[in-house]
PDB file of C-alpha atoms in Angstrom:
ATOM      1  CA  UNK H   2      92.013 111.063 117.416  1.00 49.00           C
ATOM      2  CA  UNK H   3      93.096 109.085 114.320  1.00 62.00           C
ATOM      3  CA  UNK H   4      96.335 109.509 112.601  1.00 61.00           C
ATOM      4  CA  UNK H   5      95.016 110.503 109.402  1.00 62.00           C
ATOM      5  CA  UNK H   6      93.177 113.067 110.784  1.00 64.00           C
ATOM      6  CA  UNK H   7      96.036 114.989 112.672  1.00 59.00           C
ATOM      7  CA  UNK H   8      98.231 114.694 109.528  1.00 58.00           C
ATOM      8  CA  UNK H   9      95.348 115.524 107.664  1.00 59.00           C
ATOM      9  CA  UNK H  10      94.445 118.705 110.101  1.00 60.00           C
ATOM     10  CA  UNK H  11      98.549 119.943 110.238  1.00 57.00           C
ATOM     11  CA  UNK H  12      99.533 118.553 113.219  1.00 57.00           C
ATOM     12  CA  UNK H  13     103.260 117.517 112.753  1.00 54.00           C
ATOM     13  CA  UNK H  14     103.724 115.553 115.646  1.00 57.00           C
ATOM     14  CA  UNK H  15     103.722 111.800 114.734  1.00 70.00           C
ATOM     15  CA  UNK H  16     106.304 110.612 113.537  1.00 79.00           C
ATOM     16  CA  UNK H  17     105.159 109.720 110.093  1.00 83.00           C
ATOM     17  CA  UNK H  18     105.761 113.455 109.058  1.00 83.00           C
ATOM     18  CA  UNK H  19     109.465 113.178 109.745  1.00 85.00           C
ATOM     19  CA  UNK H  20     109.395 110.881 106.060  1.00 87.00           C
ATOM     20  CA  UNK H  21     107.106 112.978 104.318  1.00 86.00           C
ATOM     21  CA  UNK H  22     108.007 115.856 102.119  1.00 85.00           C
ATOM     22  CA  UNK H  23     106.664 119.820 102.460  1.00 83.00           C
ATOM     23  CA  UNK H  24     104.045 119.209 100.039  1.00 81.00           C
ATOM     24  CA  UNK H  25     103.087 115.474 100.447  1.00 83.00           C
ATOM     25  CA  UNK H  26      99.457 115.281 100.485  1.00 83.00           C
ATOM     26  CA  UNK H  27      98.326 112.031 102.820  1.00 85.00           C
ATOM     27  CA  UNK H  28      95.850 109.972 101.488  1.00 85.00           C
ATOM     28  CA  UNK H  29      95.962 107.126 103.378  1.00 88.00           C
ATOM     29  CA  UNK H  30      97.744 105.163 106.124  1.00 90.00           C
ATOM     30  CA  UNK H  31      98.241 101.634 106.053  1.00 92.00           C
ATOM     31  CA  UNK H  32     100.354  99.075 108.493  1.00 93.00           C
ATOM     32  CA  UNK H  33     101.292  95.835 106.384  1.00 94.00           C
ATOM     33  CA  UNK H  34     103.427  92.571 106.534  1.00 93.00           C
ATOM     34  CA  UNK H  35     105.685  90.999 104.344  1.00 92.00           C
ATOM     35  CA  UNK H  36     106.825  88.022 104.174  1.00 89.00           C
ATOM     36  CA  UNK H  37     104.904  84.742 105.121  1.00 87.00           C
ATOM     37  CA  UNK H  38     101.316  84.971 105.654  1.00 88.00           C
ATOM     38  CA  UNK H  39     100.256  86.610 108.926  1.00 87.00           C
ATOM     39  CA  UNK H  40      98.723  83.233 109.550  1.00 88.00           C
ATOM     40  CA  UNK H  41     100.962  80.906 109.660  1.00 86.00           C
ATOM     41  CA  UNK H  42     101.715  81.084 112.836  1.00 81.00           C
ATOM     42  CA  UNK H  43      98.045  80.340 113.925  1.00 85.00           C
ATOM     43  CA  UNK H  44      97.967  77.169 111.868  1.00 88.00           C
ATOM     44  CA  UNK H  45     101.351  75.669 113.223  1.00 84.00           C
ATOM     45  CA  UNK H  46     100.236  76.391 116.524  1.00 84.00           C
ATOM     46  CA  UNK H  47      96.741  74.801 116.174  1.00 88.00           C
ATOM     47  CA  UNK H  48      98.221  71.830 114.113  1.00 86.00           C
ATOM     48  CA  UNK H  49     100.613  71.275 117.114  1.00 85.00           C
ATOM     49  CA  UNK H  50      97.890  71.440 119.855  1.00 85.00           C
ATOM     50  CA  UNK H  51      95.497  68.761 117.849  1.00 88.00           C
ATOM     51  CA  UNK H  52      99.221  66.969 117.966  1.00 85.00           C
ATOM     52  CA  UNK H  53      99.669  66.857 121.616  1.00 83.00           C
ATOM     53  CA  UNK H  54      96.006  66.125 122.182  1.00 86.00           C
ATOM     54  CA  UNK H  55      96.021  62.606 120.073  1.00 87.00           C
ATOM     55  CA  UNK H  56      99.768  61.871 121.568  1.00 85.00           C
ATOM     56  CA  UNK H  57      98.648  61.631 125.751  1.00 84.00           C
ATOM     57  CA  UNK H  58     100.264  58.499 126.047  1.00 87.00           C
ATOM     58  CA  UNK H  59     103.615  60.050 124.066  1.00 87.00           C
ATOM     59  CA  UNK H  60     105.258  62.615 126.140  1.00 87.00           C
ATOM     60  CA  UNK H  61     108.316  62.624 124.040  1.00 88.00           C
ATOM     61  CA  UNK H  62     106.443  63.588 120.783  1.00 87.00           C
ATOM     62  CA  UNK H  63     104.383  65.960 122.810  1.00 86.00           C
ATOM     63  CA  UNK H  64     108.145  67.708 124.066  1.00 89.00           C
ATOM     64  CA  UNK H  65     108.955  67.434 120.163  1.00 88.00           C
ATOM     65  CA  UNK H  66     105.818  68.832 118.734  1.00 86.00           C
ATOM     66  CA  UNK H  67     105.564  71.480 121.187  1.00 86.00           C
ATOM     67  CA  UNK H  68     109.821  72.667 120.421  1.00 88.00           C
ATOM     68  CA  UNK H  69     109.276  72.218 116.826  1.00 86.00           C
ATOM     69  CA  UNK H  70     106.588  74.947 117.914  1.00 85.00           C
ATOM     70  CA  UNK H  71     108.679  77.149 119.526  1.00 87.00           C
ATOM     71  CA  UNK H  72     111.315  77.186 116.747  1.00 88.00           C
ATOM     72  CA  UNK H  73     108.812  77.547 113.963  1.00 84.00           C
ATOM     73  CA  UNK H  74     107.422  80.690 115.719  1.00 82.00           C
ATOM     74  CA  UNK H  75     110.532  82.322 116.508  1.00 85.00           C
ATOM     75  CA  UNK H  76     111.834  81.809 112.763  1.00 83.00           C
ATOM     76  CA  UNK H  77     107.953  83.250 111.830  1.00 81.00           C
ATOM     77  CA  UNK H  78     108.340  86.438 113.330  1.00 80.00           C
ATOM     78  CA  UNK H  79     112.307  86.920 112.501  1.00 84.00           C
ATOM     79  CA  UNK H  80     110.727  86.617 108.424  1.00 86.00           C
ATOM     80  CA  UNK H  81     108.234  88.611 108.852  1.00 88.00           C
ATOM     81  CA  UNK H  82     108.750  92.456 107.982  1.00 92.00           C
ATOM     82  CA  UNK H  83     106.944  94.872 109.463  1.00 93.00           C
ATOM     83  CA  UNK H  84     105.776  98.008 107.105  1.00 94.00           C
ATOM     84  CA  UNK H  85     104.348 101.698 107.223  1.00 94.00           C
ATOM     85  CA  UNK H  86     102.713 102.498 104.073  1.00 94.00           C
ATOM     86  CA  UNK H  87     102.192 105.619 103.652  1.00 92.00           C
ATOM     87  CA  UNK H  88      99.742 106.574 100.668  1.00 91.00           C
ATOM     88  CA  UNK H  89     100.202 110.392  98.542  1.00 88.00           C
ATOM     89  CA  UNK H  90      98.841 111.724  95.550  1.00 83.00           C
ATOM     90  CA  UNK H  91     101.536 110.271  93.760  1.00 84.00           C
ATOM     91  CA  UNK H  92     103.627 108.264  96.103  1.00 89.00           C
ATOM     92  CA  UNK H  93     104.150 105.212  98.482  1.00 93.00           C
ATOM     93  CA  UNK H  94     106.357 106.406 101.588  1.00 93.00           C
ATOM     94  CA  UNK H  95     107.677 102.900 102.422  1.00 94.00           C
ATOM     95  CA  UNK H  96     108.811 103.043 106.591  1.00 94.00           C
ATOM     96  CA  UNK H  97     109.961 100.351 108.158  1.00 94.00           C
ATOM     97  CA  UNK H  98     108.389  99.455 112.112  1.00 92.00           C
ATOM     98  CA  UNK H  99     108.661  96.905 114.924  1.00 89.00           C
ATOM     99  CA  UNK H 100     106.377  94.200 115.198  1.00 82.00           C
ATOM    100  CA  UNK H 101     104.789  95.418 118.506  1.00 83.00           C
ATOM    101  CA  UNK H 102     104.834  99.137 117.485  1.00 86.00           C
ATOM    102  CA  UNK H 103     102.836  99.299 114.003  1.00 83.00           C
ATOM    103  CA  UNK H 104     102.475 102.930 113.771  1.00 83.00           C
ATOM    104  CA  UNK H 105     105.729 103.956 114.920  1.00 89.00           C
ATOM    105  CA  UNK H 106     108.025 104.022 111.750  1.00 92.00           C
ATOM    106  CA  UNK H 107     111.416 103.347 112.671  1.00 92.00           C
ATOM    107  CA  UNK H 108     113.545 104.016 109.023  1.00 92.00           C
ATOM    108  CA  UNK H 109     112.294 105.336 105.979  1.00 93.00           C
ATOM    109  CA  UNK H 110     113.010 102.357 103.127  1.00 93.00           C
ATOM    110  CA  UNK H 111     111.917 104.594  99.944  1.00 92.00           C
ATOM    111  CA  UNK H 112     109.319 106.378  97.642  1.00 93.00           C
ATOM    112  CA  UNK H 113     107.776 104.156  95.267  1.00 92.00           C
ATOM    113  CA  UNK H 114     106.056 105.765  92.598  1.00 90.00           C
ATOM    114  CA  UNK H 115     102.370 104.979  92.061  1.00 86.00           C
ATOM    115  CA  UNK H 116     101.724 104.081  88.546  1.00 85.00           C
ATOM    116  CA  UNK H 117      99.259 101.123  88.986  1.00 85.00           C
ATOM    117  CA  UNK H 118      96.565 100.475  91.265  1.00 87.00           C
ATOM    118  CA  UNK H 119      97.008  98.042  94.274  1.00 88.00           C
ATOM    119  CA  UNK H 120      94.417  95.426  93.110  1.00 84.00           C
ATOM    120  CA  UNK H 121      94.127  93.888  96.613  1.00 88.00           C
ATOM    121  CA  UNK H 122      94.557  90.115  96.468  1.00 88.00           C
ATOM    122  CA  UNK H 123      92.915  87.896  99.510  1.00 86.00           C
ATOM    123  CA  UNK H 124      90.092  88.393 101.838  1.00 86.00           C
ATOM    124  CA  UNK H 125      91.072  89.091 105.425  1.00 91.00           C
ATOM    125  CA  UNK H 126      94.835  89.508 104.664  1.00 93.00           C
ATOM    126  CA  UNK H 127      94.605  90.372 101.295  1.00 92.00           C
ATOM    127  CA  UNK H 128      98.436  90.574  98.972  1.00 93.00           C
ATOM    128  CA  UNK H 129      99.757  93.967  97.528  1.00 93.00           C
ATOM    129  CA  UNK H 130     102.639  95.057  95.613  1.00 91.00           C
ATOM    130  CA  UNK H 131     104.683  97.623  96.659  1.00 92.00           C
ATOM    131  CA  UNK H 132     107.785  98.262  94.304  1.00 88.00           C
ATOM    132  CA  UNK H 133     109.293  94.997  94.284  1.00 88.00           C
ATOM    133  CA  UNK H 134     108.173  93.983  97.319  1.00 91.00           C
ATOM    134  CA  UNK H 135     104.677  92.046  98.251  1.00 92.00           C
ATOM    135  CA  UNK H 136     103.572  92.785 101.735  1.00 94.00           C
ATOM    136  CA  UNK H 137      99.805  91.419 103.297  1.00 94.00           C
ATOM    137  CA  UNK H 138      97.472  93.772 104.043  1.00 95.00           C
ATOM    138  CA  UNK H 139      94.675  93.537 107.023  1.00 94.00           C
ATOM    139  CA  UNK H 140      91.158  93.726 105.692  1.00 94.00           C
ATOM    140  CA  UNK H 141      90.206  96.805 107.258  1.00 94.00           C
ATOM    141  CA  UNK H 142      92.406  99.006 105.232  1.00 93.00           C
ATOM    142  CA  UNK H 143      91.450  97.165 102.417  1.00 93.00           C
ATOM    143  CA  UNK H 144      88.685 100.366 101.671  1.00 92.00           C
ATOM    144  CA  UNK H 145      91.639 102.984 102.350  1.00 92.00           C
ATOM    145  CA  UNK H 146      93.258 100.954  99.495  1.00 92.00           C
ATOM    146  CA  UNK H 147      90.320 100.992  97.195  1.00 91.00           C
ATOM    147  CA  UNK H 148      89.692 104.799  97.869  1.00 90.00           C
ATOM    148  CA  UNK H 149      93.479 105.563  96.984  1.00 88.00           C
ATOM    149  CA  UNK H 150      93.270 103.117  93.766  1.00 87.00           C
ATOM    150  CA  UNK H 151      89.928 105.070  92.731  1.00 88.00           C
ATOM    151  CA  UNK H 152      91.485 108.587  93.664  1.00 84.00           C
ATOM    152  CA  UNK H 153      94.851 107.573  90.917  1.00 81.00           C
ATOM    153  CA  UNK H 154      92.090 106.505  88.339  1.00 80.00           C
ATOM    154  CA  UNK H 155      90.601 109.831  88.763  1.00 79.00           C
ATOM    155  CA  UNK H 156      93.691 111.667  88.341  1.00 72.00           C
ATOM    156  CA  UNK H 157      95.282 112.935  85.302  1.00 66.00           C
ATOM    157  CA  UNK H 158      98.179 111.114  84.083  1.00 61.00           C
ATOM    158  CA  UNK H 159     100.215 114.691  84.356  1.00 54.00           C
ATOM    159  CA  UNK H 160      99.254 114.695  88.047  1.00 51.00           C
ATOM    160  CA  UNK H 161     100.043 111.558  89.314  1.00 49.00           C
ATOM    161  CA  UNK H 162     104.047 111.711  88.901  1.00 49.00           C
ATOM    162  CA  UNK H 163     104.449 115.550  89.796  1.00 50.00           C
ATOM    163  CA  UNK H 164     105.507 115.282  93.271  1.00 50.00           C
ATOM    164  CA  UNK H 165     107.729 112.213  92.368  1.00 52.00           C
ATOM    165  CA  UNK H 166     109.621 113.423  89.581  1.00 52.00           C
ATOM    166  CA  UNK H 167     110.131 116.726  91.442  1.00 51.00           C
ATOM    167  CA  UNK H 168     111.398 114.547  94.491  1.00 51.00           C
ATOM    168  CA  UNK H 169     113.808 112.979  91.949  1.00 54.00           C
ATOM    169  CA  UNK H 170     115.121 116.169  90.610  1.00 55.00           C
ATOM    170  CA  UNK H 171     115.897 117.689  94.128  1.00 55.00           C
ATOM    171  CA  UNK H 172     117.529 114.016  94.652  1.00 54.00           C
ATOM    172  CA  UNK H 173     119.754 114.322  91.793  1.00 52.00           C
ATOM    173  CA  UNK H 174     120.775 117.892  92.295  1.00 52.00           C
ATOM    174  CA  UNK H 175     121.582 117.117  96.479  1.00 52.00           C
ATOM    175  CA  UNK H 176     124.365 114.210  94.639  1.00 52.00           C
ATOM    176  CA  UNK H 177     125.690 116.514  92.235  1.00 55.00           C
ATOM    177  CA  UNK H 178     126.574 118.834  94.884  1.00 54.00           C
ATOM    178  CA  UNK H 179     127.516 116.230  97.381  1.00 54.00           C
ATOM    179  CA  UNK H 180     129.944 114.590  94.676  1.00 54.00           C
ATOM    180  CA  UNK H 181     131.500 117.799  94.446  1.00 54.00           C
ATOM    181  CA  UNK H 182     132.439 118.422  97.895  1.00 52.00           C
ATOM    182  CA  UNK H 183     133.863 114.706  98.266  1.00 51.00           C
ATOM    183  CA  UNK H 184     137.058 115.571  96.172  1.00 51.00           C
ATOM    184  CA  UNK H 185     138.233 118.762  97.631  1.00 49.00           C
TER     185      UNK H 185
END
């Protein structure tokens, strides 16, 4: 059974729910990448095969092509960030995963309200913007992304920032009291 639909249905099992607030409605879940472009990797990799097939009679540029390689994927994947996106009325619930676990968020990074649409940029990673941050999106959650962008069109400017500004004023009233009990 998807994820969407056991959030969707109540079930608070995943793990997802543990960053979402009581009355978070979930509109959409989306895995994404920041940093370089999730294919990057491919096209070092390919450019260094076509290498060591035109340098048979060079084993030492093969051994060099093929560490230069290894180094430029390691330093690929130690860029790239791995994100949770997960899409409310009103919010983005940034989480932070692993690269091998996508749906398993590991730290919640923030809220970031949704004031603009996504306008997906690309075709099958397409670019998004996220706060400050631009992350790469697969193309099959590119329609998710359209349906939420089309859903905050539809809404009524009073709508869209309820749940945020009431997350903010719980915020704010948790640091009052927690600046309080500092100094006794």
């Amino acid at each position: 059974m998807g994820l969407l639909r056991r959030i969707r249905r109540g079930d608070r099992s995943h793990l997802v729910e543990q960053f979402l607030h009581q009355g978070d409605h979930v509109r959409a879940i989306v895995p994404a990448q920041g940093g370089l472009h999730p294919f990057t990797l491919l096209v070092i990799g390919v450019t260094a095969l076509i290498g060591v097939v035109f340098t048979v009679d060079l084993p030492w540029l093969q051994v060099t092509l093929m560490s230069t390689v290894a180094f430029a994927g390691a330093a690929v994947l130690t860029i790239s960030r791995y994100r949770l996106l997960a899409i409310t009325d009103a919010d983005v619930v940034v989480m932070r995963t692993r690269a091998l676990r996508p749906a398993k968020p590991v730290e919640l990074l923030g809220r970031v309200e949704r004031t603009a649409p996504f306008a997906v940029r690309g075709t099958t990673w397409g670019q998004i913007i996220v706060g400050a941050e631009k992350v790469w999106v697969h193309r099959r959650y590119h329609a998710q992304l359209h349906d939420a962008d089309t859903q905050l069109a539809a809404a009524p400017r009073g709508m869209r920032a309820a749940s945020s500004t009431a997350y903010r004023g719980t915020r704010a009233k948790k640091k009052i009291r927690n600046v309080g009990s500092r100094h006794r």
